[in-house]
Short mmCIF file of C-alpha atoms and ligand atoms in Angstrom, two decimals:
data_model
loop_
_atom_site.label_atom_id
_atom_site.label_comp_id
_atom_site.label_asym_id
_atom_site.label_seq_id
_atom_site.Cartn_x
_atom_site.Cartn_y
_atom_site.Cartn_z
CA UNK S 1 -6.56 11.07 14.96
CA UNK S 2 -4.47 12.06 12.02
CA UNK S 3 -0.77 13.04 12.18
CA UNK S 4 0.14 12.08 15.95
CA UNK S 5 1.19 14.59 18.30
CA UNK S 6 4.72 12.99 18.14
CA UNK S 7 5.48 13.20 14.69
CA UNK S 8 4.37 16.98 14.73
CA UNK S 9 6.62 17.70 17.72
CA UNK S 10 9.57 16.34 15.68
CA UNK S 11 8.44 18.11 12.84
CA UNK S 12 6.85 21.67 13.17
CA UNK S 13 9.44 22.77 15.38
CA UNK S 14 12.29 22.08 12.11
CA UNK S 15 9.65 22.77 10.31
CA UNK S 16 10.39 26.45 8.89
CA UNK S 17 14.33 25.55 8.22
CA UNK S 18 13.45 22.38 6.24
CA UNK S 19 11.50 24.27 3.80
CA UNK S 20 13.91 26.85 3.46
CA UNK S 21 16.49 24.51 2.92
CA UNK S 22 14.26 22.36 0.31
CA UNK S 23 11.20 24.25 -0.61
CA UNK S 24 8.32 22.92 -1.41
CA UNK S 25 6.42 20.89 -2.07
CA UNK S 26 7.47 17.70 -0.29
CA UNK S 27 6.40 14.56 1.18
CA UNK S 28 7.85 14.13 4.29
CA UNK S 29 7.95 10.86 6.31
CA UNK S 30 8.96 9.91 10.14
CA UNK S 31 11.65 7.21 10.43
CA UNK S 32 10.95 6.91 14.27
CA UNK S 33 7.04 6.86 13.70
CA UNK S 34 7.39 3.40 10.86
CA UNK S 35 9.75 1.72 13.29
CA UNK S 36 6.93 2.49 15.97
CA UNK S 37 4.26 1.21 14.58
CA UNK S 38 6.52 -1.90 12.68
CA UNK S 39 7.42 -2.42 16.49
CA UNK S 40 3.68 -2.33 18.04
CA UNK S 41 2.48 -4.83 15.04
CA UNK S 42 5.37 -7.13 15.46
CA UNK S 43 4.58 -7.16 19.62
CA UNK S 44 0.99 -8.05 18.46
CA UNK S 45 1.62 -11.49 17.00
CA UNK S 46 4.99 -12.05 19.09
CA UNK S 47 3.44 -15.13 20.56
CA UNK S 48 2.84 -16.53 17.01
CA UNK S 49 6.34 -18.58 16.17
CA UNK S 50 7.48 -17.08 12.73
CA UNK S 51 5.26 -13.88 12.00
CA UNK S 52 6.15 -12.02 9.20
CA UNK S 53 4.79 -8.87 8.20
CA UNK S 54 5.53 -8.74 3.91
CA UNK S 55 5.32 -4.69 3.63
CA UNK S 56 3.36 -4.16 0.04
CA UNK S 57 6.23 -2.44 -1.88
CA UNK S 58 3.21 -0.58 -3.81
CA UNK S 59 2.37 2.12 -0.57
CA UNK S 60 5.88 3.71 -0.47
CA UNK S 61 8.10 2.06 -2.74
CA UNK S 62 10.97 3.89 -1.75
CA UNK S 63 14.54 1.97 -1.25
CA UNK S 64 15.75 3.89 2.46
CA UNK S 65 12.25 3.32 3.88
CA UNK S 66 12.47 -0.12 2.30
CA UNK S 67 15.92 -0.35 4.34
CA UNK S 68 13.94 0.64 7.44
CA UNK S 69 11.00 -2.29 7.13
CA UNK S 70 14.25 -4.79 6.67
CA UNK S 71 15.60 -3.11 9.60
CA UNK S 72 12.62 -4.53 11.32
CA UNK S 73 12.90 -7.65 9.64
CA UNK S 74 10.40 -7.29 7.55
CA UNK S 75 9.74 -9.05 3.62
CA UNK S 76 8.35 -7.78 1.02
CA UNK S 77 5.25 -7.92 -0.96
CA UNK S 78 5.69 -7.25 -5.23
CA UNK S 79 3.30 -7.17 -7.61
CA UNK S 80 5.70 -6.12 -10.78
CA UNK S 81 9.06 -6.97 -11.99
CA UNK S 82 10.22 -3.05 -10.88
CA UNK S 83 8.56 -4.20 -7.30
CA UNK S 84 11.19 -6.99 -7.54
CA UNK S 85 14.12 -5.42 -8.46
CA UNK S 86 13.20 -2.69 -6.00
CA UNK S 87 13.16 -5.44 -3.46
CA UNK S 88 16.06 -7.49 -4.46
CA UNK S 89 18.06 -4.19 -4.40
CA UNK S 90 17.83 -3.78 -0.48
CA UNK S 91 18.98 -7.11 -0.37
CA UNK S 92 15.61 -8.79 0.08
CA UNK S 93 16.10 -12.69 -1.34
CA UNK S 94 14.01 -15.85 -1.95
CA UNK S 95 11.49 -16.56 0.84
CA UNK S 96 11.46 -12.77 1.72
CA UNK S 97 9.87 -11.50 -0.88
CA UNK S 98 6.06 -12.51 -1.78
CA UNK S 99 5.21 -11.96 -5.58
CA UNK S 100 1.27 -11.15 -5.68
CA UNK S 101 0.17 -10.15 -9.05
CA UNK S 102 -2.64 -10.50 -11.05
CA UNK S 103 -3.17 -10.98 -14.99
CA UNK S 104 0.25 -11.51 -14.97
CA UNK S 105 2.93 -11.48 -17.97
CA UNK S 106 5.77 -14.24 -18.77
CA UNK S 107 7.95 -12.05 -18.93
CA UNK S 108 6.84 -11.05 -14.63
CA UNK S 109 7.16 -14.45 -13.78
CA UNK S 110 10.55 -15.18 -15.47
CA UNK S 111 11.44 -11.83 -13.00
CA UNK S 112 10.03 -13.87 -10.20
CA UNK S 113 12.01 -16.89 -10.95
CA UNK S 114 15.16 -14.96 -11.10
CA UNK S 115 18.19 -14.42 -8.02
CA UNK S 116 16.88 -16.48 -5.78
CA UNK S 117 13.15 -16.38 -6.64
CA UNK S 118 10.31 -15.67 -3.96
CA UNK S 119 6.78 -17.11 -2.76
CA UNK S 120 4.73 -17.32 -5.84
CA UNK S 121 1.04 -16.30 -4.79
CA UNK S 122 -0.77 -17.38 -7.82
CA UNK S 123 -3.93 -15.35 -8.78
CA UNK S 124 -5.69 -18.07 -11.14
CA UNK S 125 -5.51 -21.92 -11.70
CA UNK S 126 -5.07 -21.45 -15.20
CA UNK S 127 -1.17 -20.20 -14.38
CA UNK S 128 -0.39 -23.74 -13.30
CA UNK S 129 0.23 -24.46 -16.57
CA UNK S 130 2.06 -21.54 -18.05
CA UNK S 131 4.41 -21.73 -15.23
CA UNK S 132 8.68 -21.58 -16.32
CA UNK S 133 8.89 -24.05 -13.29
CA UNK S 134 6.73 -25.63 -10.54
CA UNK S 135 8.74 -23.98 -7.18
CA UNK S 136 8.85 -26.06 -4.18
CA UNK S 137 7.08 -24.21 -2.42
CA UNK S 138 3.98 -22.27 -3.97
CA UNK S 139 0.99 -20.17 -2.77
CA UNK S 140 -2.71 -19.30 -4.26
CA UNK S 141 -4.87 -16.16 -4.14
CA UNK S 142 -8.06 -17.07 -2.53
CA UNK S 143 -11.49 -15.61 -3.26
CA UNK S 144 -14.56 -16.48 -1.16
CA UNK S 145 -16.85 -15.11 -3.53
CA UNK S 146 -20.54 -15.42 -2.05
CA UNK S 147 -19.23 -16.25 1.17
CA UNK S 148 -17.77 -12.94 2.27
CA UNK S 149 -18.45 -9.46 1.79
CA UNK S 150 -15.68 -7.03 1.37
CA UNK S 151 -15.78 -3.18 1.97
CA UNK S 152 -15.97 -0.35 -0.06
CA UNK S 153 -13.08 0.11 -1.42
CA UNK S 154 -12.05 -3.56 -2.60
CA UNK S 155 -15.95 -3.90 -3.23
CA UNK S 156 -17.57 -7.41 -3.71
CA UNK S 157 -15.23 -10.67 -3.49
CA UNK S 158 -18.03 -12.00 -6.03
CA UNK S 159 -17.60 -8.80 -8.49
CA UNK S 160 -13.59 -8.80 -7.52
CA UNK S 161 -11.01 -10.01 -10.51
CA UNK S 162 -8.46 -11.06 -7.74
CA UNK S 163 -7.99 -14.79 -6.68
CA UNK S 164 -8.96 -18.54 -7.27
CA UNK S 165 -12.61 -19.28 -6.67
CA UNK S 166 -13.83 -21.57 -3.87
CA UNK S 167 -14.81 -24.31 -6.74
CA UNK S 168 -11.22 -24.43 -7.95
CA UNK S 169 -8.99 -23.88 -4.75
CA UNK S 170 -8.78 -27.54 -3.97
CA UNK S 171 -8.16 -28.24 -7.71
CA UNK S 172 -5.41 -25.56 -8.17
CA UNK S 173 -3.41 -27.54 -4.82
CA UNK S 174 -4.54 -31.25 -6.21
CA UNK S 175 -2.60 -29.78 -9.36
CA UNK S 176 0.64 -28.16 -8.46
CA UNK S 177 1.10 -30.73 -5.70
CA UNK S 178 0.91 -33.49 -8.18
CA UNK S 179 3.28 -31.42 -10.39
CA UNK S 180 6.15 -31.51 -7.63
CA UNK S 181 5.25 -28.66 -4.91
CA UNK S 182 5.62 -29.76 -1.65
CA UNK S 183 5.21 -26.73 0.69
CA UNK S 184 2.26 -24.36 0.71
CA UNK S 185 0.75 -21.29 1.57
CA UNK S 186 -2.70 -19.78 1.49
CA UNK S 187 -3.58 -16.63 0.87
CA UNK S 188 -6.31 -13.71 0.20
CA UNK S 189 -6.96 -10.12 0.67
CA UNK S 190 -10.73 -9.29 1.26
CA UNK S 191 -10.43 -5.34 2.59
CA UNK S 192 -8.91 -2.25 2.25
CA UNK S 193 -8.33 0.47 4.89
CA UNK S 194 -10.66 -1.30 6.85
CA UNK S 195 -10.48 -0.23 10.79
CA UNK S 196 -13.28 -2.49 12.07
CA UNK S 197 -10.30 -5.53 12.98
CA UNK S 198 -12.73 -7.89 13.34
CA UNK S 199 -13.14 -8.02 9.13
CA UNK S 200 -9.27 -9.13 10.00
CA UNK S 201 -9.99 -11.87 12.35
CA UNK S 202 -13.03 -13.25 10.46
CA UNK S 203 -10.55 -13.40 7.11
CA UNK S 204 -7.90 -15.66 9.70
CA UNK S 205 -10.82 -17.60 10.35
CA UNK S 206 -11.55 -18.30 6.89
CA UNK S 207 -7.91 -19.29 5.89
CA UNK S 208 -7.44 -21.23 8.42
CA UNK S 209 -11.13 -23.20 7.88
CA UNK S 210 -10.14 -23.41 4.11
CA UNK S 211 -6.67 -24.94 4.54
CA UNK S 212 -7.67 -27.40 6.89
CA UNK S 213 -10.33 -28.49 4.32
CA UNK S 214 -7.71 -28.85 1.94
CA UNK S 215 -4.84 -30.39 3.46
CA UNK S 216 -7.60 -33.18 4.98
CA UNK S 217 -8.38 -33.99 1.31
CA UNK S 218 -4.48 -33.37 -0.27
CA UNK S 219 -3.06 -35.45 2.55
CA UNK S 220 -0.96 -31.91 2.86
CA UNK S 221 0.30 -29.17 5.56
CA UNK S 222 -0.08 -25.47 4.81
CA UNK S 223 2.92 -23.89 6.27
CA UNK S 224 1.55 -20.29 6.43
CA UNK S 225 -1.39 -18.56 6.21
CA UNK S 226 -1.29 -14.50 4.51
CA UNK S 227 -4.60 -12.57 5.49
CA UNK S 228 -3.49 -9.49 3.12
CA UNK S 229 -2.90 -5.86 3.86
CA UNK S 230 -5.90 -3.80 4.05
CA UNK S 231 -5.95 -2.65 8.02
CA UNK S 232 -7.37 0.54 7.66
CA UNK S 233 -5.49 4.34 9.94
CA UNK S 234 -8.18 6.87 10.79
CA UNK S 235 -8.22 9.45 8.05
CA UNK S 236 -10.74 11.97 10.30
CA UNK S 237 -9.83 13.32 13.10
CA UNK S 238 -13.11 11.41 14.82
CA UNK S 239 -11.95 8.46 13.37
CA UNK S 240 -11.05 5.28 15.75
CA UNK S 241 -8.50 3.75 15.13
CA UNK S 242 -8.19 -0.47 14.62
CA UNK S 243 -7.72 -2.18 17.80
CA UNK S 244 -4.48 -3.82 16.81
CA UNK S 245 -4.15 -5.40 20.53
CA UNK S 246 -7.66 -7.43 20.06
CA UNK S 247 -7.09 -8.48 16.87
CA UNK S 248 -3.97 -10.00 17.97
CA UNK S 249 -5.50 -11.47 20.80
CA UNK S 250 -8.75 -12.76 18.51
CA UNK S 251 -6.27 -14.22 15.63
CA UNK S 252 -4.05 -15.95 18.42
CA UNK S 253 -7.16 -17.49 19.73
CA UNK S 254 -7.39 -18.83 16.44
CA UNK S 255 -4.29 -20.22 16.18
CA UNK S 256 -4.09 -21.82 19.16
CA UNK S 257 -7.22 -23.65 18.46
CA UNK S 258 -5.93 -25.02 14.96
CA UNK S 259 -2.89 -25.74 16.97
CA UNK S 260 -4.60 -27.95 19.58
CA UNK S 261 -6.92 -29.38 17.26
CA UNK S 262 -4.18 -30.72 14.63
CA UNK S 263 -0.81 -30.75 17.13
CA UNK S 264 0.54 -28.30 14.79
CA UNK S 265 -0.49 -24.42 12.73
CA UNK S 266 0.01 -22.53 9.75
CA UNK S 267 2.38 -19.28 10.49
CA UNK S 268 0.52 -15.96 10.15
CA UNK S 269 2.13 -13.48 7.13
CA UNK S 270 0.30 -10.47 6.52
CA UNK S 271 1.44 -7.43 4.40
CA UNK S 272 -0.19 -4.56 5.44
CA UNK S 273 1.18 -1.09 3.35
CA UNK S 274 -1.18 1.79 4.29
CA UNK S 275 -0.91 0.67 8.19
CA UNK S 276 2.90 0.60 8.47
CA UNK S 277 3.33 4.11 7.06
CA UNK S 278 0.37 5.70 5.91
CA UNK S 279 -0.04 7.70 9.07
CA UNK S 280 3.84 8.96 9.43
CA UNK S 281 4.17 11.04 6.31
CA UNK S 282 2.61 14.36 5.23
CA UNK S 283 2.64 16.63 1.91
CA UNK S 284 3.94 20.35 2.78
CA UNK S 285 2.75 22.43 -0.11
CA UNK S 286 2.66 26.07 0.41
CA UNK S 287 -0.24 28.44 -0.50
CA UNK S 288 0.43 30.16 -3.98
CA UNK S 289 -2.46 31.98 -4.91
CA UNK S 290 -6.33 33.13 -3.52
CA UNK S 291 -9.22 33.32 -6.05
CA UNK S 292 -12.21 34.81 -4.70
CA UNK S 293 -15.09 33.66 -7.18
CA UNK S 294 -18.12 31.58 -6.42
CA UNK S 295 -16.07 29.81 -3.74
CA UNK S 296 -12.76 30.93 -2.30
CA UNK S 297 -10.07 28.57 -4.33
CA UNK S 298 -6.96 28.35 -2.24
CA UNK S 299 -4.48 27.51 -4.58
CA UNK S 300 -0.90 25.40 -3.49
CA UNK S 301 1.92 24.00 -5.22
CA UNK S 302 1.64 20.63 -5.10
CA UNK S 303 -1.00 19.38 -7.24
CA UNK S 304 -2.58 15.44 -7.89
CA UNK S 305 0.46 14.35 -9.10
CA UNK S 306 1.35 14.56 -5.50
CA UNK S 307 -1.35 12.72 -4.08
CA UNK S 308 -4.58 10.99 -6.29
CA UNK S 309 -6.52 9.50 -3.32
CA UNK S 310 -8.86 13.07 -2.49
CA UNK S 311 -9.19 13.21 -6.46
CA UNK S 312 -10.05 10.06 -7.29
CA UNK S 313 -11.74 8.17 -4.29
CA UNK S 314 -12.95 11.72 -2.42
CA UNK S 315 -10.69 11.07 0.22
CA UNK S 316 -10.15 12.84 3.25
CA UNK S 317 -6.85 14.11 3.92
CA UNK S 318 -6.94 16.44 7.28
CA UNK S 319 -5.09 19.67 6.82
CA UNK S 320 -3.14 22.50 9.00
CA UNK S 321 -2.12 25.85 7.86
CA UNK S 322 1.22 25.82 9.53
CA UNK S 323 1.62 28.28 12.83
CA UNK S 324 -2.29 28.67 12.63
CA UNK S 325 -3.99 27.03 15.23
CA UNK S 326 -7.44 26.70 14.14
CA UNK S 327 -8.94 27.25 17.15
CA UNK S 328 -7.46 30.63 17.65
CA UNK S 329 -8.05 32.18 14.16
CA UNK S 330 -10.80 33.31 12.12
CA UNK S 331 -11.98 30.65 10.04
CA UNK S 332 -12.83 30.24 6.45
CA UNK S 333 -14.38 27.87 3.92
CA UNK S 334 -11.85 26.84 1.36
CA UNK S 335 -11.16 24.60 -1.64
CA UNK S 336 -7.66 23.68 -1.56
CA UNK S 337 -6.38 23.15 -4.90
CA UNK S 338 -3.57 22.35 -7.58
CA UNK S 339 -2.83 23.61 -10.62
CA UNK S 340 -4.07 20.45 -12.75
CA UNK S 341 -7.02 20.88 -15.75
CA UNK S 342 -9.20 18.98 -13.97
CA UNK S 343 -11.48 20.07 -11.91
CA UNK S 344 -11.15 16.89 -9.01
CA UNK S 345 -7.56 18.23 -8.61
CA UNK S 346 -8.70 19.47 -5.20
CA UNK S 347 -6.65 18.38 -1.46
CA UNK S 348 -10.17 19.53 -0.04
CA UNK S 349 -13.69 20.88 -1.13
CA UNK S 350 -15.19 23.23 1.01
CA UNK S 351 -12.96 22.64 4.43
CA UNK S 352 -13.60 25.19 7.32
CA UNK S 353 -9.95 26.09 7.50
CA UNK S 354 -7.96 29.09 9.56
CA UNK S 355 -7.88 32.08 6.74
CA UNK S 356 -5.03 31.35 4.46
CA UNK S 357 -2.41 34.35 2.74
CA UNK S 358 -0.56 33.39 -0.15
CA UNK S 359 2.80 32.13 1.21
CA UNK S 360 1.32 30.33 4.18
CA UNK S 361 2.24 26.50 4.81
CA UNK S 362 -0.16 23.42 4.40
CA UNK S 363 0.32 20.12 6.35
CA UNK S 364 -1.69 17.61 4.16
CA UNK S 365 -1.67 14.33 6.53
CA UNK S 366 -1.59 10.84 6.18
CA UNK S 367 0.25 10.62 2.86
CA UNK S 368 2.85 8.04 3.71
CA UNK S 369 0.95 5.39 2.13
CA UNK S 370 -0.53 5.34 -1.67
CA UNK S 371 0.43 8.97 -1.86
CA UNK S 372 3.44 9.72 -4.07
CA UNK S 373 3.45 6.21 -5.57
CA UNK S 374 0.25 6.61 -6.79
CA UNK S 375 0.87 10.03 -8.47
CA UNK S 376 0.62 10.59 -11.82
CA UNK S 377 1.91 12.66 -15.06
CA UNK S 378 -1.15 13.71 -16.51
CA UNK S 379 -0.90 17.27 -17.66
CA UNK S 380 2.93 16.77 -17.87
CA UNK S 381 2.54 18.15 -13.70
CA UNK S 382 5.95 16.50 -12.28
CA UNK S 383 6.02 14.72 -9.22
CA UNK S 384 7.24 16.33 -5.75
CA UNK S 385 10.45 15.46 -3.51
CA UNK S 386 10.50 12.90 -0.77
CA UNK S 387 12.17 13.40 2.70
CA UNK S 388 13.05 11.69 5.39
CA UNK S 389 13.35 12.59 9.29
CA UNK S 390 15.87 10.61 10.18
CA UNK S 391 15.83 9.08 13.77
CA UNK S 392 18.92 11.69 15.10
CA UNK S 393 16.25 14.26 14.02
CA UNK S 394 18.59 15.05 10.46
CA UNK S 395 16.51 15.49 7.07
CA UNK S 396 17.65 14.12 4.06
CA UNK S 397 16.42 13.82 0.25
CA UNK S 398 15.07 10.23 0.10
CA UNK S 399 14.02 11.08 -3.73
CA UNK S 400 14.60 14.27 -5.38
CA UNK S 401 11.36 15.91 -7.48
CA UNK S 402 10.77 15.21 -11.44
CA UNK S 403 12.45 17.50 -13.99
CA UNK S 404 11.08 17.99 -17.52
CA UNK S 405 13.91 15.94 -18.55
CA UNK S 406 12.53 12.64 -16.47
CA UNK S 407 8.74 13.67 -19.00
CA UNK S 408 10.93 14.00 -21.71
CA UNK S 409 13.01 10.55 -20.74
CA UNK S 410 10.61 8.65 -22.97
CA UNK S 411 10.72 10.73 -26.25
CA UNK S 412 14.72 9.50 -26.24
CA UNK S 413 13.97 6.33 -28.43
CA UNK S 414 15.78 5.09 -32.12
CA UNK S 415 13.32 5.57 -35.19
CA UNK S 416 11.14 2.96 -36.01
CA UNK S 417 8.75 2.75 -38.21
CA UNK S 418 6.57 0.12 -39.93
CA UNK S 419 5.52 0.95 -43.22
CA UNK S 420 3.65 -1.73 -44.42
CA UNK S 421 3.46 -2.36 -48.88
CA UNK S 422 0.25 -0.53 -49.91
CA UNK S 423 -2.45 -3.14 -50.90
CA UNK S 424 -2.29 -4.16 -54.39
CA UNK S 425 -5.25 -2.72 -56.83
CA UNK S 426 -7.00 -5.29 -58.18
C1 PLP W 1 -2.34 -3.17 -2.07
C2 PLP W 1 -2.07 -4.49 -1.51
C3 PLP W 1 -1.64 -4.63 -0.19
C4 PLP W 1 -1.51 -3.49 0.77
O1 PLP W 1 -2.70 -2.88 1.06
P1 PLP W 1 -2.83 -1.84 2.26
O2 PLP W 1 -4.25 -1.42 2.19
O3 PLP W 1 -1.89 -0.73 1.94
O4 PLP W 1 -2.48 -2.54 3.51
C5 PLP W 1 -1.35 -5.91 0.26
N1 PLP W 1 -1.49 -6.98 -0.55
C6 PLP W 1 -1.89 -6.88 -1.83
C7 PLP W 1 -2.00 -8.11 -2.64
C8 PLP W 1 -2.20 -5.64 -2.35
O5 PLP W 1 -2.62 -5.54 -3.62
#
């Protein structure tokens, strides 16, 4: 199921005097919905002592909805020095933020290093030794390789350029151990938007098999244990969703066992994005113009720049026209599209959808996760607003839309130019 029933009775019912009050187009996302589901996923691993969900900054890197995943008590999960700052800027310090990157600059880990710091997840062994500092405590990207297979959209672990291999995981530890590190993590991320949990539970399993391998031969404890983000939200309305409550149950299991085993466990950290708010935002883009040619075009104004994931992974994004229950009116097959020069600029290709006038209202769903942070400038097409429905039901501007001036920011620069002495003639 798409956008719960919840969400749209907040919403639809405000629905006509938001617009009027700040047009369209708009991402829109539901404060009480995030804390929900933050809630639900905290209850899930309650009985594991120190949990901690690291949201991935990347899904909706936006400070107030940042403000509500603290609010929950929730870290942070960076991947670029803007990530950080972003981070550090809602007040998120040291041990509650979780750097992740990957082919990563100097100049990124001096950001890393900086007020306060944060867990170092280190992507290869070769960035022991191009380090500023050994931290105390220090993390690795794991990557099975042969011995998992991942889905479709993180692919093959084996074909994947994230993480340490299984040949030089116990190396990379020996290493930074012997360099001074004396608390450690583990960590990998294997799937994305993946709704079977049990790809979840197996990845636990792995982590924890791996790090007690490795702290037999290091003499060493792991302290926590990150399985990634990746838990997949049903994107089709036939779609089930994950079974949050067994995977809990399944990873606990897990736990416990470690527990008993070795009188003591690894905490669990995960940083799921698309799961925390993927579900409790949609685009409202109203209908602009109808071209009747070889296929009826139904053309809106929002565009790609709003939301990449139909265009470039052929996404599904379920759609209302607003006040037009589809199983009362005549329907039509549409492509719904923006106003980009490309011809994947489309919310939809071929949809059976209620017959759409210019002016009506479309509810483009799930876009509260890799939606407007993953929007682009191509075509100089600027990106839309974001809002917020607040918890007391008010609606405010979380991030206003992009002016020419923001495309033109970049063209503001001093002269400079290189002109290099023409070779001499011989
Ligand atoms: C993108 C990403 C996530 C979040 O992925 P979701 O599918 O949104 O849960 C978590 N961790 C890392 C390292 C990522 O790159």
């Amino acid at each position: 199921m798409p956008m719960s029933n919840e969400f749209k009775q907040r919403l639809y019912p405000i629905l006509k005097d938001v617009i009027a009050h700040f047009d369209t187009p708009f991402h829109i996302y539901d404060e009480t919905g995030i804390e929900k589901t933050g809630r639900a996923l905290m209850y899930t691993f309650s009985k594991l002592h120190g949990f901690k969900e690291y949201f991935a900054v990347k899904a909706l890197p936006n400070p107030r909805i940042m403000e509500i995943m603290r609010g929950l008590g929730f870290g942070f999960d960076c991947s670029s020095t803007p990530e950080l700052i972003l981070s550090r800027k809602v007040g998120a310090r040291g041990e509650e933020i979780m750097f992740t990157s990957n082919n990563t600059t100097q100049a990124e880990f001096a950001a890393a290093f900086e007020d306060g710091g944060c867990i170092l997840n280190l992507d290869d062994i070769s960035l022991i030794d191009r380090l500023p500092a050994i931290p105390e405590l220090i993390c690795f990207r794991y990557n099975p390789g042969p011995r998992r297979t991942g889905n479709a959209i993180i692919g093959n672990p084996e074909e994947a350029k994230y993480g340490v291999s299984h040949d030089q995981i116990l190396d990379a530890y020996r290493k930074v151990k012997k360099r001074g590190a004396s608390r450690f993590g583990l960590h990998t991320m294997l799937v994305s938007n993946e709704r079977d949990y049990a790809y979840m539970v197996e990845t636990a399993r792995m982590l924890l098999n791996i790090a007690e391998w490795i702290s037999r031969e290091l003499r060493i404890r792991f302290e926590f244990v990150n399985i990634g983000g990746g838990l997949g939200i049903p994107y089709l309305p036939d779609d089930p969703p994950l079974d949050l409550k067994r995977m809990g149950e399944e990873i606990l299991g897990l736990f416990e066992g470690f527990s008993k085993k070795h009188g003591y466990a690894p905490k669990l950290y995960m940083e799921s994005g698309r799961y925390m708010t993927g579900p409790h935002g949609v685009l409202v883009t109203t209908a602009i113009n109808r071209k009747d040619i070889y296929r009826t075009h139904i053309g809106v104004d929002a565009c790609m720049s709003a939301l990449m994931r139909p265009g470039i992974y052929g996404a599904y994004h379920h759609i209302e026209v607003f006040g037009k229950d589809i199983k009362q009116h005549p329907l039509e097959k549409v492509d719904v599209v923006g106003a980009l020069c490309e011809n994947i600029d489309k919310f939809a290709i071929q949809r059976e959808l209620p017959k759409i006038e210019t002016g009506d209202v479309l509810i483009i769903q799930d876009t509260g996760a890799h939606g407007h942070a993953m929007g682009f400038n191509y075509n100089a097409r600027l990106r839309p607003k974001e809002l917020l429905l607040e918890k007391d039901g008010a609606v405010s501007l979380i991030r206003r839309e992009e002016t020419p001036a923001d495309y033109f920011a970049t063209l503001d620069f001093k002269q400079d130019v290189l002109r290099l002495k023409q070779p001499q003639q011989p």
